[in-house]
Amino acid sequence: LLGSCKNENPSLIGTWKFTADQEIDSVGNIINQDSNVSGLLLYSADGDMSVQLLWYQKREPIMTDSIMKYDGNSTSIGLGNNSWTPDQNRILIDSYDAYFGEYRVDWDNSIVTHRVNGNLRPEKKLKEYKRKFTLKGDSLLLRSPDPKDRWQAR
């Protein structure tokens, strides 16, 4: 679930905070929730968007990492070599997602479409994600438009 938009108008434009990852039943009732999350979703007035999502539950600092100089301080920005194990790599990648691109809104059907220009996972470039949205006060709820998918972001 995404909350706390800085915009007063009934619009998606603004900055939304990721506050919960929810599993829902066939009618939209919450049956499981992970609130140990963080992230931001930004929609600009000119059609650009960016999102970063983080699930904390399985993340731990990796202080034995050569990129982080073994003390948590990065040696530089950009590409580098690291000493992470395959399991550490998997946990870090699977518990974080980020992409940016453009968006368009179908107000009649309450669908927002994200067109990915850059992504943590390069194979997702130019992919389109359709999300059913609901605006409730200062909260934005996003879910799959496919009723078989039982997730919701707040």
mmCIF file of C-alpha atoms in Angstrom:
data_model
loop_
_atom_site.group_PDB
_atom_site.id
_atom_site.type_symbol
_atom_site.label_atom_id
_atom_site.label_comp_id
_atom_site.label_asym_id
_atom_site.label_seq_id
_atom_site.Cartn_x
_atom_site.Cartn_y
_atom_site.Cartn_z
ATOM 1 C CA LEU A 1 0.000 0.000 0.000
ATOM 2 C CA LEU A 2 1.192 3.454 -0.754
ATOM 3 C CA GLY A 3 0.317 6.394 1.470
ATOM 4 C CA SER A 4 0.959 10.018 2.231
ATOM 5 C CA CYS A 5 0.756 11.707 -1.130
ATOM 6 C CA LYS A 6 1.906 15.343 -1.056
ATOM 7 C CA ASN A 7 -0.736 16.335 -3.635
ATOM 8 C CA GLU A 8 -4.190 17.568 -2.548
ATOM 9 C CA ASN A 9 -5.945 16.911 -5.885
ATOM 10 C CA PRO A 10 -7.535 13.582 -6.835
ATOM 11 C CA SER A 11 -4.578 12.616 -8.982
ATOM 12 C CA LEU A 12 -1.669 10.217 -8.919
ATOM 13 C CA ILE A 13 0.893 13.015 -9.271
ATOM 14 C CA GLY A 14 3.170 13.220 -6.260
ATOM 15 C CA THR A 15 5.283 11.085 -3.973
ATOM 16 C CA TRP A 16 3.762 7.968 -2.435
ATOM 17 C CA LYS A 17 5.293 5.937 0.420
ATOM 18 C CA PHE A 18 5.263 2.116 0.329
ATOM 19 C CA THR A 19 3.778 1.116 3.696
ATOM 20 C CA ALA A 20 2.545 -2.466 3.269
ATOM 21 C CA ASP A 21 2.662 -5.466 0.955
ATOM 22 C CA GLN A 22 -0.647 -7.281 1.298
ATOM 23 C CA GLU A 23 -2.098 -10.617 0.291
ATOM 24 C CA ILE A 24 -5.818 -10.304 -0.421
ATOM 25 C CA ASP A 25 -8.684 -12.714 -0.965
ATOM 26 C CA SER A 26 -10.974 -12.798 -4.020
ATOM 27 C CA VAL A 27 -13.065 -9.845 -2.757
ATOM 28 C CA GLY A 28 -10.144 -7.700 -1.614
ATOM 29 C CA ASN A 29 -10.049 -8.475 2.116
ATOM 30 C CA ILE A 30 -6.546 -8.448 3.577
ATOM 31 C CA ILE A 31 -5.517 -11.950 4.709
ATOM 32 C CA ASN A 32 -1.782 -11.356 5.210
ATOM 33 C CA GLN A 33 0.337 -8.222 5.470
ATOM 34 C CA ASP A 34 4.027 -7.315 5.574
ATOM 35 C CA SER A 35 4.518 -3.822 7.021
ATOM 36 C CA ASN A 36 8.275 -4.222 7.382
ATOM 37 C CA VAL A 37 8.767 -2.470 4.043
ATOM 38 C CA SER A 38 9.899 0.866 2.686
ATOM 39 C CA GLY A 39 9.903 2.606 -0.642
ATOM 40 C CA LEU A 40 8.788 5.493 -2.784
ATOM 41 C CA LEU A 41 6.694 5.781 -5.922
ATOM 42 C CA LEU A 42 6.905 9.093 -7.776
ATOM 43 C CA TYR A 43 4.566 10.291 -10.514
ATOM 44 C CA SER A 44 5.483 13.568 -12.225
ATOM 45 C CA ALA A 45 3.064 15.911 -13.975
ATOM 46 C CA ASP A 46 4.821 15.298 -17.308
ATOM 47 C CA GLY A 47 4.361 11.501 -17.304
ATOM 48 C CA ASP A 48 7.593 10.254 -15.735
ATOM 49 C CA MET A 49 7.625 7.769 -12.872
ATOM 50 C CA SER A 50 10.107 6.070 -10.593
ATOM 51 C CA VAL A 51 9.711 3.422 -7.907
ATOM 52 C CA GLN A 52 11.955 1.807 -5.303
ATOM 53 C CA LEU A 53 10.636 -0.959 -3.043
ATOM 54 C CA LEU A 54 12.401 -2.686 -0.166
ATOM 55 C CA TRP A 55 11.321 -5.663 1.947
ATOM 56 C CA TYR A 56 13.369 -5.678 5.193
ATOM 57 C CA GLN A 57 12.456 -9.094 6.602
ATOM 58 C CA LYS A 58 15.390 -11.048 5.108
ATOM 59 C CA ARG A 59 17.927 -8.233 4.679
ATOM 60 C CA GLU A 60 21.044 -8.010 6.826
ATOM 61 C CA PRO A 61 24.117 -5.818 6.385
ATOM 62 C CA ILE A 62 26.976 -7.529 4.559
ATOM 63 C CA MET A 63 30.058 -6.070 6.199
ATOM 64 C CA THR A 64 32.429 -8.653 4.666
ATOM 65 C CA ASP A 65 31.971 -7.027 1.281
ATOM 66 C CA SER A 66 35.015 -5.750 -0.582
ATOM 67 C CA ILE A 67 32.986 -2.956 -2.284
ATOM 68 C CA MET A 68 31.983 -1.656 1.144
ATOM 69 C CA LYS A 69 35.596 -1.748 2.429
ATOM 70 C CA TYR A 70 34.491 -4.307 5.046
ATOM 71 C CA ASP A 71 33.076 -1.463 7.216
ATOM 72 C CA GLY A 72 29.909 -0.340 5.402
ATOM 73 C CA ASN A 73 31.598 2.571 3.617
ATOM 74 C CA SER A 74 31.516 2.344 -0.160
ATOM 75 C CA THR A 75 34.782 2.527 -2.073
ATOM 76 C CA SER A 76 33.091 4.339 -4.979
ATOM 77 C CA ILE A 77 29.948 4.576 -7.028
ATOM 78 C CA GLY A 78 29.347 2.488 -10.088
ATOM 79 C CA LEU A 79 30.390 -1.031 -10.885
ATOM 80 C CA GLY A 80 32.803 -2.892 -8.690
ATOM 81 C CA ASN A 81 33.737 -6.367 -7.558
ATOM 82 C CA ASN A 82 32.226 -7.853 -4.456
ATOM 83 C CA SER A 83 32.701 -10.945 -2.372
ATOM 84 C CA TRP A 84 29.021 -11.761 -1.795
ATOM 85 C CA THR A 85 27.952 -15.377 -1.799
ATOM 86 C CA PRO A 86 25.256 -16.476 -4.280
ATOM 87 C CA ASP A 87 22.757 -16.647 -1.387
ATOM 88 C CA GLN A 88 23.628 -13.111 -0.267
ATOM 89 C CA ASN A 89 23.202 -11.876 -3.853
ATOM 90 C CA ARG A 90 19.828 -13.603 -4.164
ATOM 91 C CA ILE A 91 18.485 -12.163 -0.893
ATOM 92 C CA LEU A 92 19.581 -8.635 -1.788
ATOM 93 C CA ILE A 93 18.105 -8.809 -5.287
ATOM 94 C CA ASP A 94 14.881 -10.577 -4.232
ATOM 95 C CA SER A 95 14.165 -8.115 -1.398
ATOM 96 C CA TYR A 96 14.582 -4.934 -3.474
ATOM 97 C CA ASP A 97 13.032 -3.726 -6.684
ATOM 98 C CA ALA A 98 13.453 -0.480 -8.578
ATOM 99 C CA TYR A 99 12.586 0.860 -11.991
ATOM 100 C CA PHE A 100 11.803 4.100 -13.798
ATOM 101 C CA GLY A 101 10.036 5.111 -16.978
ATOM 102 C CA GLU A 102 6.817 6.701 -18.118
ATOM 103 C CA TYR A 103 3.244 6.196 -17.002
ATOM 104 C CA ARG A 104 -0.236 6.750 -18.382
ATOM 105 C CA VAL A 105 -3.584 6.655 -16.616
ATOM 106 C CA ASP A 106 -6.852 5.128 -17.808
ATOM 107 C CA TRP A 107 -9.214 6.956 -15.439
ATOM 108 C CA ASP A 108 -12.325 5.177 -16.773
ATOM 109 C CA ASN A 109 -10.957 1.764 -15.710
ATOM 110 C CA SER A 110 -8.730 2.955 -12.818
ATOM 111 C CA ILE A 111 -5.622 1.471 -14.461
ATOM 112 C CA VAL A 112 -2.160 3.014 -14.375
ATOM 113 C CA THR A 113 0.406 1.588 -16.804
ATOM 114 C CA HIS A 114 4.138 1.847 -16.065
ATOM 115 C CA ARG A 115 6.422 1.550 -19.107
ATOM 116 C CA VAL A 116 9.885 0.564 -17.882
ATOM 117 C CA ASN A 117 12.911 2.371 -19.320
ATOM 118 C CA GLY A 118 15.431 1.221 -16.718
ATOM 119 C CA ASN A 119 15.247 -1.526 -14.130
ATOM 120 C CA LEU A 120 17.293 -3.384 -11.562
ATOM 121 C CA ARG A 121 16.659 -6.385 -13.815
ATOM 122 C CA PRO A 122 17.731 -5.512 -17.397
ATOM 123 C CA GLU A 123 15.373 -8.056 -18.993
ATOM 124 C CA LYS A 124 12.439 -5.888 -17.825
ATOM 125 C CA LYS A 125 13.376 -2.922 -20.046
ATOM 126 C CA LEU A 126 10.380 -1.738 -22.126
ATOM 127 C CA LYS A 127 8.023 -4.032 -20.179
ATOM 128 C CA GLU A 128 4.649 -2.575 -19.264
ATOM 129 C CA TYR A 129 3.095 -3.119 -15.853
ATOM 130 C CA LYS A 130 -0.632 -2.485 -15.558
ATOM 131 C CA ARG A 131 -1.923 -1.741 -12.068
ATOM 132 C CA LYS A 132 -5.487 -1.304 -10.881
ATOM 133 C CA PHE A 133 -5.520 1.689 -8.544
ATOM 134 C CA THR A 134 -7.779 3.030 -5.828
ATOM 135 C CA LEU A 135 -7.376 6.408 -4.175
ATOM 136 C CA LYS A 136 -8.627 6.403 -0.563
ATOM 137 C CA GLY A 137 -8.021 9.709 1.184
ATOM 138 C CA ASP A 138 -4.253 10.170 1.195
ATOM 139 C CA SER A 139 -3.574 6.528 0.276
ATOM 140 C CA LEU A 140 -3.000 4.898 -3.095
ATOM 141 C CA LEU A 141 -3.660 1.171 -3.385
ATOM 142 C CA LEU A 142 -2.206 -0.723 -6.348
ATOM 143 C CA ARG A 143 -2.992 -4.289 -7.370
ATOM 144 C CA SER A 144 -2.877 -6.473 -10.439
ATOM 145 C CA PRO A 145 -5.824 -6.031 -12.812
ATOM 146 C CA ASP A 146 -5.917 -9.849 -13.024
ATOM 147 C CA PRO A 147 -8.349 -11.036 -10.301
ATOM 148 C CA LYS A 148 -6.369 -14.305 -9.962
ATOM 149 C CA ASP A 149 -3.388 -12.310 -8.621
ATOM 150 C CA ARG A 150 -3.967 -11.785 -4.901
ATOM 151 C CA TRP A 151 -1.605 -8.968 -3.942
ATOM 152 C CA GLN A 152 -1.992 -5.308 -3.140
ATOM 153 C CA ALA A 153 0.559 -2.578 -2.399
ATOM 154 C CA ARG A 154 -0.270 0.264 -0.054
#
